[in-house]
Short mmCIF file of C-alpha atoms in Angstrom, two decimals:
data_model
loop_
_atom_site.label_atom_id
_atom_site.label_comp_id
_atom_site.label_asym_id
_atom_site.label_seq_id
_atom_site.Cartn_x
_atom_site.Cartn_y
_atom_site.Cartn_z
CA MET A 1 77.75 122.28 117.63
CA PRO A 2 77.10 119.19 120.50
CA ALA A 3 75.79 119.91 123.85
CA GLY A 4 78.40 119.30 126.23
CA PRO A 5 81.99 120.89 126.77
CA THR A 6 84.56 120.47 124.12
CA THR A 7 88.50 119.81 123.94
CA LYS A 8 90.86 121.63 122.71
CA SER A 9 90.99 119.75 119.56
CA GLY A 10 87.47 120.46 119.17
CA GLU A 11 87.01 117.09 120.71
CA ILE A 12 83.24 115.97 122.67
CA ASN A 13 84.28 115.52 126.49
CA THR A 14 80.75 114.83 129.14
CA VAL A 15 80.91 114.36 132.50
CA THR A 16 77.90 112.02 132.69
CA PRO A 17 78.16 109.12 130.38
CA ARG A 18 75.30 108.99 128.11
CA GLY A 19 75.59 106.01 126.09
CA GLY A 20 73.69 103.14 125.58
CA SER A 21 71.20 103.94 123.05
CA SER A 22 71.79 102.90 119.25
CA LEU A 23 69.70 106.20 118.70
CA SER A 24 72.14 108.47 121.39
CA PRO A 25 74.20 110.55 118.71
CA PHE A 26 70.98 111.56 117.30
CA SER A 27 70.67 114.13 120.45
CA TYR A 28 73.67 116.13 118.44
CA ARG A 29 72.42 118.49 116.25
CA VAL A 30 75.45 118.83 114.12
CA PHE A 31 75.71 115.28 114.10
CA ALA A 32 72.15 114.17 112.68
CA ILE A 33 72.21 116.95 110.33
CA LEU A 34 75.56 115.54 108.79
CA TRP A 35 74.10 111.69 109.04
CA ALA A 36 71.08 112.78 106.82
CA ALA A 37 73.03 114.90 104.25
CA ALA A 38 75.28 112.00 104.09
CA VAL A 39 72.68 109.32 103.51
CA VAL A 40 70.83 111.21 100.79
CA SER A 41 74.74 111.67 99.32
CA ASN A 42 74.92 108.10 99.65
CA ILE A 43 71.84 107.22 97.52
CA GLY A 44 73.37 109.00 94.66
CA THR A 45 77.14 107.28 95.04
CA TRP A 46 75.16 103.90 95.34
CA MET A 47 72.83 104.31 92.23
CA GLN A 48 75.66 105.54 90.70
CA ASN A 49 77.81 102.11 91.45
CA ALA A 50 75.04 99.95 90.51
CA ALA A 51 74.22 102.08 87.19
CA ALA A 52 78.21 101.49 86.39
CA GLY A 53 78.26 98.24 87.40
CA TRP A 54 75.21 96.93 85.19
CA LEU A 55 76.48 98.88 81.94
CA MET A 56 79.79 96.97 82.30
CA THR A 57 77.41 94.42 81.90
CA GLY A 58 76.59 95.21 78.38
CA LEU A 59 79.79 96.44 77.27
CA ASN A 60 81.92 93.60 77.88
CA PRO A 61 80.34 90.51 79.96
CA ASP A 62 83.54 88.52 81.06
CA PRO A 63 83.65 88.27 84.49
CA LEU A 64 87.00 90.18 84.85
CA ILE A 65 85.87 92.86 83.27
CA VAL A 66 82.79 93.40 85.19
CA ALA A 67 85.12 92.73 88.17
CA LEU A 68 87.12 95.68 87.13
CA VAL A 69 84.26 98.20 88.34
CA GLN A 70 84.80 96.85 91.97
CA VAL A 71 88.34 96.95 91.40
CA ALA A 72 88.79 100.31 90.02
CA THR A 73 85.97 101.24 92.71
CA THR A 74 88.21 100.66 95.66
CA LEU A 75 92.29 100.43 94.14
CA PRO A 76 91.98 104.25 94.93
CA MET A 77 91.59 104.09 98.46
CA PHE A 78 95.06 101.34 98.58
CA LEU A 79 96.94 104.40 96.69
CA LEU A 80 96.01 107.02 97.83
CA GLY A 81 95.47 106.36 101.75
CA LEU A 82 98.18 107.63 103.42
CA PRO A 83 98.33 110.61 101.75
CA ALA A 84 94.99 111.47 102.12
CA GLY A 85 95.34 110.24 106.02
CA ALA A 86 98.04 112.71 106.28
CA LEU A 87 95.60 115.72 104.70
CA ALA A 88 93.50 115.08 107.35
CA ASP A 89 95.91 115.55 110.42
CA ILE A 90 97.14 118.69 108.43
CA LEU A 91 94.43 120.23 106.67
CA ASP A 92 90.87 121.68 108.17
CA ARG A 93 89.45 118.55 107.57
CA ARG A 94 85.98 120.28 106.99
CA ARG A 95 87.29 122.74 103.60
CA LEU A 96 89.06 119.56 102.82
CA LEU A 97 85.31 117.73 102.32
CA ILE A 98 84.34 120.55 100.37
CA ALA A 99 86.52 120.84 98.02
CA VAL A 100 86.55 117.10 97.26
CA GLN A 101 83.31 117.13 97.20
CA VAL A 102 82.68 120.19 94.79
CA THR A 103 85.53 118.49 92.42
CA LEU A 104 83.57 114.52 92.71
CA THR A 105 80.18 116.48 91.91
CA LEU A 106 81.36 118.31 88.74
CA LEU A 107 82.94 114.88 87.51
CA THR A 108 79.43 113.38 88.05
CA ALA A 109 77.54 115.22 86.58
CA GLY A 110 80.34 115.50 83.15
CA PHE A 111 80.35 111.98 83.05
CA GLY A 112 76.69 111.31 82.88
CA LEU A 113 76.52 113.57 79.80
CA ILE A 114 79.20 111.39 78.02
CA VAL A 115 76.90 108.04 79.14
CA ASP A 116 73.49 110.11 77.84
CA LEU A 117 75.35 111.45 74.15
CA ASN A 118 76.72 107.34 73.95
CA LEU A 119 80.06 107.85 74.19
CA VAL A 120 80.92 105.64 76.65
CA THR A 121 83.65 102.78 76.30
CA PRO A 122 84.97 100.12 79.15
CA SER A 123 87.82 101.74 79.55
CA LEU A 124 86.10 105.73 79.96
CA LEU A 125 84.32 103.97 82.40
CA LEU A 126 86.87 102.13 84.27
CA GLY A 127 88.66 105.86 84.49
CA PHE A 128 85.72 107.35 85.52
CA THR A 129 85.17 105.20 88.39
CA PHE A 130 88.51 104.78 89.35
CA LEU A 131 88.44 109.11 89.44
CA PHE A 132 85.83 108.57 91.35
CA GLY A 133 87.13 106.59 94.38
CA ALA A 134 89.73 108.36 94.35
CA GLY A 135 87.97 111.42 95.63
CA ALA A 136 86.44 109.33 98.14
CA ALA A 137 89.53 107.98 99.77
CA LEU A 138 90.42 111.58 99.77
CA ILE A 139 87.00 112.35 101.46
CA ALA A 140 87.23 109.02 103.67
CA PRO A 141 89.46 109.28 106.68
CA ALA A 142 88.49 113.09 106.77
CA TRP A 143 85.24 112.21 107.08
CA GLN A 144 85.85 109.89 109.55
CA ALA A 145 88.08 111.47 111.86
CA ILE A 146 85.71 113.94 112.27
CA VAL A 147 83.17 111.80 113.72
CA PRO A 148 84.80 111.86 117.77
CA GLN A 149 84.13 115.78 116.79
CA LEU A 150 81.03 115.49 117.08
CA VAL A 151 80.10 112.96 119.81
CA PRO A 152 81.38 112.39 122.93
CA ARG A 153 83.74 108.44 123.13
CA GLU A 154 81.25 106.78 125.18
CA ASP A 155 78.79 107.21 122.47
CA LEU A 156 81.33 106.24 119.32
CA PRO A 157 80.63 103.22 118.74
CA ASN A 158 77.00 103.98 118.52
CA ALA A 159 78.27 106.81 115.66
CA VAL A 160 79.97 104.58 114.11
CA ALA A 161 76.99 101.99 113.92
CA LEU A 162 74.76 104.83 113.09
CA ASN A 163 77.11 105.77 109.90
CA SER A 164 77.29 102.40 108.75
CA VAL A 165 73.42 102.25 108.96
CA GLY A 166 72.67 105.32 107.10
CA ILE A 167 75.12 103.49 104.19
CA ASN A 168 73.98 100.24 104.16
CA ILE A 169 69.62 102.51 104.15
CA SER A 170 71.45 104.10 100.86
CA ARG A 171 73.03 100.84 99.45
CA ALA A 172 68.75 99.60 100.08
CA ILE A 173 68.06 102.64 98.34
CA GLY A 174 69.99 103.34 95.93
CA PRO A 175 70.24 100.41 93.72
CA ALA A 176 66.78 99.67 93.93
CA LEU A 177 65.88 103.06 92.93
CA ALA A 178 69.21 102.66 90.01
CA GLY A 179 66.60 99.68 88.87
CA ILE A 180 63.64 101.83 88.38
CA ILE A 181 65.35 105.08 87.24
CA ILE A 182 67.38 103.34 84.44
CA GLY A 183 64.41 101.51 83.18
CA LEU A 184 62.36 104.78 82.93
CA ALA A 185 65.21 107.45 81.87
CA GLY A 186 68.31 105.43 80.97
CA LEU A 187 71.42 104.75 82.82
CA ALA A 188 72.44 108.40 82.20
CA ALA A 189 70.13 109.69 85.17
CA PRO A 190 71.88 107.56 88.07
CA PHE A 191 75.13 109.76 87.23
CA TRP A 192 72.97 112.78 87.76
CA LEU A 193 71.05 112.49 90.32
CA ASN A 194 74.23 111.63 92.50
CA ALA A 195 75.66 114.58 90.72
CA VAL A 196 72.50 116.89 92.54
CA SER A 197 72.54 114.47 96.04
CA ASN A 198 76.15 115.52 96.93
CA LEU A 199 74.77 119.62 97.15
CA GLY A 200 73.32 118.38 100.41
CA VAL A 201 76.98 117.34 102.48
CA ILE A 202 78.46 120.24 100.31
CA GLY A 203 76.14 122.50 102.25
CA ALA A 204 75.42 121.05 105.72
CA LEU A 205 79.98 121.26 105.42
CA ILE A 206 79.21 124.80 104.79
CA TRP A 207 76.54 125.18 107.93
CA TRP A 208 78.69 123.33 110.41
CA LYS A 209 81.06 125.45 111.93
CA PRO A 210 83.55 123.81 114.39
CA PRO A 211 85.74 124.81 117.31
CA ALA A 212 88.66 125.91 116.52
CA ALA A 213 91.70 123.66 117.25
CA ASP A 214 93.34 126.96 119.85
CA GLY A 215 95.73 123.84 121.39
CA LYS A 216 97.79 123.41 118.51
CA ARG A 217 100.65 125.73 118.35
CA LEU A 218 103.63 124.64 116.16
CA PRO A 219 103.24 124.41 112.08
CA ALA A 220 101.98 122.19 110.16
CA GLU A 221 103.30 118.62 109.69
CA HIS A 222 105.35 118.45 105.40
CA ILE A 223 103.09 115.87 103.74
CA SER A 224 105.73 113.25 103.32
CA GLY A 225 106.77 113.68 106.95
CA ALA A 226 103.66 113.13 107.95
CA ILE A 227 102.96 109.62 106.11
CA GLY A 228 106.55 108.72 107.28
CA THR A 229 105.52 109.49 111.05
CA GLY A 230 101.64 107.51 110.34
CA LEU A 231 103.67 104.76 109.56
CA ARG A 232 105.63 103.98 112.13
CA HIS A 233 102.66 104.99 114.79
CA ALA A 234 100.73 102.24 112.50
CA ALA A 235 103.37 99.85 112.96
CA ASN A 236 103.89 100.11 116.75
CA ASN A 237 100.87 101.10 117.93
CA LEU A 238 99.82 96.96 118.33
CA HIS A 239 95.35 97.65 119.26
CA LEU A 240 95.97 98.59 115.46
CA ARG A 241 97.71 96.28 114.31
CA ALA A 242 95.32 93.77 115.26
CA THR A 243 92.85 94.99 113.48
CA LEU A 244 94.00 95.32 110.79
CA LEU A 245 95.08 91.99 109.87
CA ARG A 246 91.51 90.65 111.18
CA ALA A 247 90.36 93.12 108.79
CA ALA A 248 92.57 91.77 105.72
CA GLY A 249 91.57 88.36 106.74
CA PHE A 250 87.75 89.29 106.17
CA PHE A 251 87.88 91.04 103.16
CA ILE A 252 89.81 89.66 101.01
CA SER A 253 87.26 86.79 100.50
CA ALA A 254 84.27 89.05 101.70
CA SER A 255 85.32 90.76 98.10
CA ALA A 256 83.51 88.23 96.29
CA TYR A 257 80.56 88.66 96.21
CA TRP A 258 80.45 92.37 95.71
CA ALA A 259 82.52 91.80 92.51
CA LEU A 260 80.54 88.92 91.18
CA LEU A 261 77.25 89.85 91.83
CA PRO A 262 76.27 91.48 88.92
CA LEU A 263 77.04 88.63 86.82
CA VAL A 264 75.12 86.64 89.76
CA ALA A 265 72.23 88.55 89.20
CA ARG A 266 72.34 88.47 85.01
CA ALA A 267 73.96 85.49 84.11
CA GLN A 268 73.40 82.86 86.83
CA VAL A 269 69.63 84.16 87.97
CA GLN A 270 69.25 85.63 84.56
CA GLY A 271 67.70 88.71 85.96
CA GLY A 272 67.94 92.69 84.82
CA PRO A 273 69.07 95.39 86.14
CA GLN A 274 65.91 96.15 88.38
CA LEU A 275 67.07 92.20 89.97
CA TYR A 276 70.44 93.69 90.34
CA GLY A 277 69.21 96.59 91.98
CA VAL A 278 67.38 94.83 94.55
CA LEU A 279 70.02 92.35 95.35
CA LEU A 280 72.20 95.46 96.21
CA GLY A 281 69.06 96.71 98.12
CA ALA A 282 68.66 93.44 99.78
CA ILE A 283 72.48 93.94 101.55
CA GLY A 284 71.93 97.40 102.13
CA ALA A 285 68.34 96.63 104.26
CA GLY A 286 70.05 93.49 105.93
CA ALA A 287 72.74 95.71 107.23
CA VAL A 288 70.53 98.11 108.43
CA ALA A 289 68.18 95.56 110.29
CA GLY A 290 71.68 94.26 111.77
CA ALA A 291 73.08 97.82 113.17
CA PHE A 292 69.99 98.25 115.34
CA ALA A 293 70.66 94.60 117.01
CA LEU A 294 75.07 95.58 116.82
CA PRO A 295 74.77 97.82 120.72
CA LYS A 296 72.50 93.99 122.20
CA LEU A 297 75.25 91.72 120.03
CA LYS A 298 78.25 93.46 121.05
CA LYS A 299 77.44 93.20 124.78
CA GLN A 300 75.80 89.43 124.42
CA LEU A 301 78.91 88.07 121.98
CA GLY A 302 82.05 90.56 122.43
CA ALA A 303 84.02 91.98 119.51
CA ASP A 304 85.83 89.33 118.54
CA ARG A 305 82.81 86.64 118.65
CA LEU A 306 80.66 89.33 116.52
CA VAL A 307 83.57 89.43 113.67
CA ALA A 308 82.84 85.73 114.17
CA GLY A 309 79.71 84.91 113.85
CA GLY A 310 79.70 87.93 110.57
CA THR A 311 82.12 85.87 108.93
CA LEU A 312 80.35 82.82 109.42
CA GLY A 313 77.16 83.98 108.17
CA THR A 314 79.73 85.81 105.07
CA ALA A 315 80.29 82.43 103.89
CA ILE A 316 77.15 80.78 103.89
CA ALA A 317 76.34 84.27 102.17
CA LEU A 318 78.66 82.73 99.50
CA VAL A 319 77.48 79.22 99.29
CA LEU A 320 74.14 80.37 98.62
CA PHE A 321 75.27 82.72 95.84
CA ALA A 322 76.49 79.93 94.48
CA LEU A 323 74.01 77.60 94.50
CA ALA A 324 71.86 80.73 93.17
CA ARG A 325 69.44 79.82 89.61
CA ASP A 326 66.67 81.74 91.04
CA PRO A 327 65.76 85.12 92.44
CA ALA A 328 64.70 83.95 96.16
CA THR A 329 68.12 82.37 96.69
CA ALA A 330 69.89 84.90 95.46
CA LEU A 331 67.64 87.26 97.70
CA ILE A 332 68.40 85.27 101.55
CA ALA A 333 71.69 85.76 100.23
CA SER A 334 71.76 89.25 99.98
CA VAL A 335 70.33 90.30 103.31
CA LEU A 336 72.50 87.24 104.89
CA ALA A 337 75.78 88.71 103.58
CA GLY A 338 74.38 92.65 104.78
CA LEU A 339 73.54 91.19 108.17
CA SER A 340 76.91 89.75 107.95
CA TRP A 341 78.72 92.43 106.89
CA ILE A 342 77.56 95.45 109.15
CA ALA A 343 78.19 93.06 112.23
CA VAL A 344 82.17 92.89 111.37
CA LEU A 345 82.96 96.80 109.55
CA ALA A 346 81.27 98.32 112.43
CA THR A 347 82.90 96.22 114.49
CA LEU A 348 86.15 97.01 113.20
CA ASN A 349 85.62 100.70 112.08
CA VAL A 350 85.17 101.24 116.38
CA SER A 351 88.02 99.18 117.15
CA ALA A 352 90.53 101.87 114.87
CA GLN A 353 88.56 104.64 116.39
CA VAL A 354 89.15 103.73 120.04
CA ALA A 355 93.14 102.63 118.64
CA LEU A 356 93.79 105.15 117.46
CA PRO A 357 94.95 109.22 120.12
CA SER A 358 93.49 112.12 117.99
CA TRP A 359 96.72 113.92 116.67
CA VAL A 360 97.33 110.64 114.51
CA ARG A 361 93.55 109.71 113.71
CA GLY A 362 93.27 110.85 110.36
CA ARG A 363 96.37 108.14 109.10
CA GLY A 364 95.60 105.64 111.39
CA LEU A 365 91.76 105.38 109.80
CA ALA A 366 93.82 105.53 106.72
CA MET A 367 95.70 102.63 107.10
CA PHE A 368 92.39 100.99 108.13
CA ALA A 369 90.82 101.76 105.22
CA ILE A 370 93.60 101.34 103.13
CA VAL A 371 93.41 97.79 103.96
CA LEU A 372 89.99 97.25 103.69
CA PHE A 373 89.66 98.66 100.25
CA GLY A 374 93.58 97.10 98.87
CA SER A 375 91.86 93.44 100.31
CA MET A 376 89.07 94.66 98.48
CA SER A 377 90.68 94.89 95.22
CA ALA A 378 92.99 92.56 95.32
CA GLY A 379 89.95 90.04 96.37
CA SER A 380 87.61 91.17 93.07
CA ALA A 381 90.06 90.54 90.99
CA LEU A 382 91.29 87.32 92.21
CA TRP A 383 87.42 85.93 91.74
CA GLY A 384 87.04 87.33 89.24
CA GLN A 385 89.80 85.98 87.32
CA VAL A 386 88.79 82.50 89.71
CA GLY A 387 85.25 83.35 87.95
CA THR A 388 86.76 83.72 84.17
CA TRP A 389 89.11 80.42 84.69
CA PHE A 390 86.20 78.10 86.84
CA GLY A 391 82.61 79.74 86.74
CA LEU A 392 81.39 81.67 89.26
CA PRO A 393 79.57 79.06 91.35
CA VAL A 394 83.84 77.58 92.09
CA ALA A 395 84.45 81.33 92.45
CA HIS A 396 82.31 81.54 95.45
CA PHE A 397 82.45 78.33 97.23
CA ILE A 398 86.78 78.85 97.22
CA ALA A 399 86.09 82.71 98.89
CA ALA A 400 83.84 80.88 101.33
CA ALA A 401 86.39 78.13 102.46
CA ALA A 402 89.33 81.18 102.65
CA LEU A 403 86.81 83.08 104.98
CA LEU A 404 86.70 80.26 107.30
CA ALA A 405 90.44 78.88 107.45
CA ALA A 406 90.91 82.60 108.35
CA LEU A 407 89.05 82.36 111.23
CA PRO A 408 91.78 80.27 113.71
CA LEU A 409 95.05 81.27 111.96
CA LEU A 410 93.74 84.94 113.21
CA TRP A 411 91.84 84.55 116.43
CA ARG A 412 94.68 85.34 118.81
CA TRP A 413 94.65 89.32 116.94
CA LYS A 414 92.41 90.77 119.75
CA LEU A 415 89.52 93.18 119.00
CA GLN A 416 88.42 96.09 120.48
CA THR A 417 91.64 96.73 123.41
CA GLY A 418 92.30 99.80 122.88
CA ALA A 419 88.33 101.37 124.42
CA GLY A 420 89.84 101.36 127.74
CA VAL A 421 92.79 103.49 127.00
CA ASP A 422 93.44 107.10 127.64
CA MET A 423 94.69 108.48 124.63
CA SER A 424 93.98 112.13 125.78
CA PRO A 425 97.34 114.44 125.61
CA SER A 426 99.10 114.23 129.26
CA LEU A 427 101.15 117.19 128.42
CA HIS A 428 104.24 115.85 131.72
CA TRP A 429 106.70 116.29 129.35
CA PRO A 430 108.79 119.12 131.14
CA ALA A 431 110.13 121.73 128.31
CA PRO A 432 113.85 120.87 127.11
CA VAL A 433 116.32 123.23 128.86
CA LEU A 434 118.18 125.21 126.44
CA SER A 435 121.22 127.53 125.95
CA GLY A 436 119.33 129.59 123.53
CA ASP A 437 117.17 129.66 120.75
CA VAL A 438 116.70 126.50 118.12
CA ALA A 439 116.04 126.47 115.02
CA ALA A 440 113.31 124.35 114.28
CA ASP A 441 114.42 122.59 110.89
CA ARG A 442 117.87 121.70 112.85
CA GLY A 443 118.21 118.53 113.17
CA PRO A 444 118.69 115.00 113.37
CA VAL A 445 117.99 115.53 117.25
CA VAL A 446 119.03 112.47 119.26
CA VAL A 447 117.01 112.27 123.08
CA THR A 448 118.93 110.42 125.90
CA VAL A 449 117.71 109.75 129.34
CA GLU A 450 119.85 108.23 131.55
CA TYR A 451 118.35 105.28 134.31
CA ARG A 452 119.58 104.03 137.45
CA VAL A 453 118.34 100.23 138.08
CA PRO A 454 119.03 98.13 140.73
CA ALA A 455 119.55 94.58 139.94
CA GLN A 456 116.72 92.84 141.37
CA ASN A 457 115.26 94.87 139.21
CA GLN A 458 116.81 95.00 135.71
CA ARG A 459 114.67 92.03 133.36
CA LEU A 460 111.26 93.64 134.69
CA PHE A 461 112.79 97.35 133.37
CA LEU A 462 114.17 96.35 130.19
CA ASP A 463 110.12 94.47 129.29
CA ALA A 464 109.27 97.48 130.59
CA MET A 465 111.51 99.26 128.10
CA THR A 466 109.61 97.25 125.18
CA GLU A 467 106.71 98.92 125.73
CA LEU A 468 108.46 102.21 125.52
CA ARG A 469 110.26 101.88 122.65
CA ARG A 470 106.71 101.37 120.67
CA GLN A 471 105.63 104.66 122.58
CA ARG A 472 108.89 106.29 121.40
CA ARG A 473 108.43 105.10 118.43
CA ARG A 474 104.43 105.65 118.00
CA ASP A 475 105.39 109.04 118.37
CA GLY A 476 107.58 110.39 116.24
CA ALA A 477 111.50 108.53 116.56
CA TYR A 478 112.62 106.97 114.13
CA GLN A 479 115.24 104.99 115.96
CA TRP A 480 115.47 103.62 119.33
CA GLY A 481 118.53 102.06 121.43
CA ILE A 482 118.21 100.80 124.89
CA TYR A 483 122.09 100.57 125.87
CA GLN A 484 124.27 99.17 129.97
CA ASP A 485 126.80 100.55 130.99
CA ALA A 486 130.14 97.89 131.05
CA ALA A 487 131.47 99.76 133.97
CA GLU A 488 128.73 100.44 135.71
CA PRO A 489 126.02 97.74 135.45
CA GLU A 490 122.89 100.59 137.39
CA ARG A 491 123.26 102.81 134.52
CA PHE A 492 121.04 102.28 131.85
CA VAL A 493 121.01 104.84 128.67
CA GLU A 494 118.28 105.56 126.46
CA THR A 495 118.51 106.86 123.03
CA PHE A 496 116.19 107.90 120.44
CA HIS A 497 116.17 110.04 116.82
CA LEU A 498 114.08 111.75 115.41
CA THR A 499 114.57 113.94 111.98
CA SER A 500 114.33 117.67 113.79
CA TRP A 501 113.75 120.07 116.83
CA LEU A 502 110.24 120.95 115.58
CA GLU A 503 109.65 116.72 115.41
CA HIS A 504 110.18 116.47 119.07
CA LEU A 505 108.44 119.60 120.17
CA ARG A 506 105.63 118.10 118.60
CA GLN A 507 106.48 114.59 120.60
CA HIS A 508 105.93 116.50 123.62
CA GLU A 509 102.11 117.24 122.87
CA ARG A 510 101.33 113.29 121.39
CA VAL A 511 102.72 111.99 124.83
CA THR A 512 99.13 110.30 126.13
CA GLU A 513 97.88 109.73 129.80
CA ALA A 514 98.41 105.58 128.95
CA ASP A 515 102.04 107.00 128.11
CA ARG A 516 102.65 108.41 131.61
CA ARG A 517 101.17 106.22 133.52
CA HIS A 518 103.65 103.69 131.66
CA GLN A 519 106.16 105.96 132.28
CA GLU A 520 105.43 105.85 136.21
CA ARG A 521 105.99 102.32 136.43
CA VAL A 522 110.03 102.17 134.50
CA ALA A 523 110.50 105.17 137.17
CA ALA A 524 109.14 102.89 140.30
CA LEU A 525 111.79 100.27 138.96
CA LEU A 526 114.83 102.55 139.79
CA VAL A 527 116.84 102.57 142.60
CA PRO A 528 114.90 105.05 145.49
CA GLY A 529 115.30 108.55 144.45
CA ALA A 530 116.79 108.06 141.55
CA THR A 531 115.34 110.36 138.41
CA PRO A 532 115.91 110.29 134.98
CA ALA A 533 118.37 112.24 133.68
CA ILE A 534 117.75 113.87 130.15
CA SER A 535 119.78 115.19 126.95
CA HIS A 536 118.53 116.60 123.70
CA LEU A 537 121.60 116.22 121.44
CA ILE A 538 121.81 118.34 118.28
CA ALA A 539 123.49 117.68 114.64
CA PRO A 540 126.28 120.93 114.31
CA ASP A 541 124.54 123.58 111.46
CA ASP A 542 127.52 123.76 109.50
CA TYR A 543 128.24 119.81 110.03
CA GLU A 544 127.84 117.56 106.74
CA TRP A 545 125.92 114.59 107.29
#
């Protein structure tokens, strides 16, 4: 494991901050090995993606049908993101990653055989692409959620950026190789090579031995309850909500060039698979170059202006794609698109990472991935249809205009506001006082908290309770209320409801240091010497609701 003590959750802590250098995460051995293995695997994936897009242009060149390849790639994350995020928080993430990678390896090798035998059809290609995307959807939240186990918090932005660098190195190499390999060995070869490329990441995951999460004492959540809790958390996490809104505003329009690039290369520029691979590679190369400039740009511009700059760059790239009738113009557009893509994607990804406590990180990152891939799925279908109706240039122009219009509309939603928030577990809630054992599945449970608030503090108290309401709901409560005693105006009673006694015990473990400090601010508004009085009410065992 990387140097430095670890928390009970397996996340790395360092006493002396080491962040700053864009390459500092490579000083942690496990991160470096997993990063290298992922780059090799992603090269294979990008070879396969390029081959699939090009294969469809030969099977059916209609813009909508070609765009559906991108839809089939991204739609599974929209459909499966929440269950995948819940599984990433419930199951052993390492074992989940190994199992899915092995399955994808077998699936890809089998489809390569179908392509080699000339049995592939447009429907079969879309079906395979969807199944492969489903596997990627199961992997994505778990893969992102293990990053904080590999590097300390101060190196997390650099680690996220380096992961994006790895993806874009793969994007630069994979499609270019695909164009060469298709010409030399046929369309089946990229699929087989992708299957082989997965073996390295499988081996690296088997070799990695993360520390046991000995801090967990409670049973794992059921997947249905975990999904509901994750949705409530996302709805009441203002840091995450801002990130999701900004992501949707960008990706639904930026998806246009991803969906239509095969046709730009083939129909608009009159090129072959080699040109398509070069254009995809140029996007990746631009992203790699941009990633190394990100720390300096982030320091100079800040997260919000950096995303605004990336959005503007993407709009310009879309205009250039619309005007491209020669390889040089398309190449310039691709490099600019890659530079802009990494600026936006890496910044948004870090914003989502720092908005989440560890217990819900998989589900929160799944929500980010759902917005990303859902927006790209909807956008790909939209721009493919616009391209069918009005032509490729018009589709690119409209997408560029939509990006620019979204900037002022979403500017109020600020990014990376969770970076300075201490989300480590506080564990400061005392154990509930019970008369005997309570069954874990008994419920529902109502917790009441009684406060004594002097008249002059009541407005401030009620304002503070708004954030407390979000805290309770973020941590598992499905209903919340605050009430004032009509006979004693200084007496207020807070109530929040949970599905079971076990869920309330989980709530004890989810409260963060930031939550604790806010609860202390609430306590400071009470009558001097008064302390909140807490009661736990549980539904009777023999009562039918």
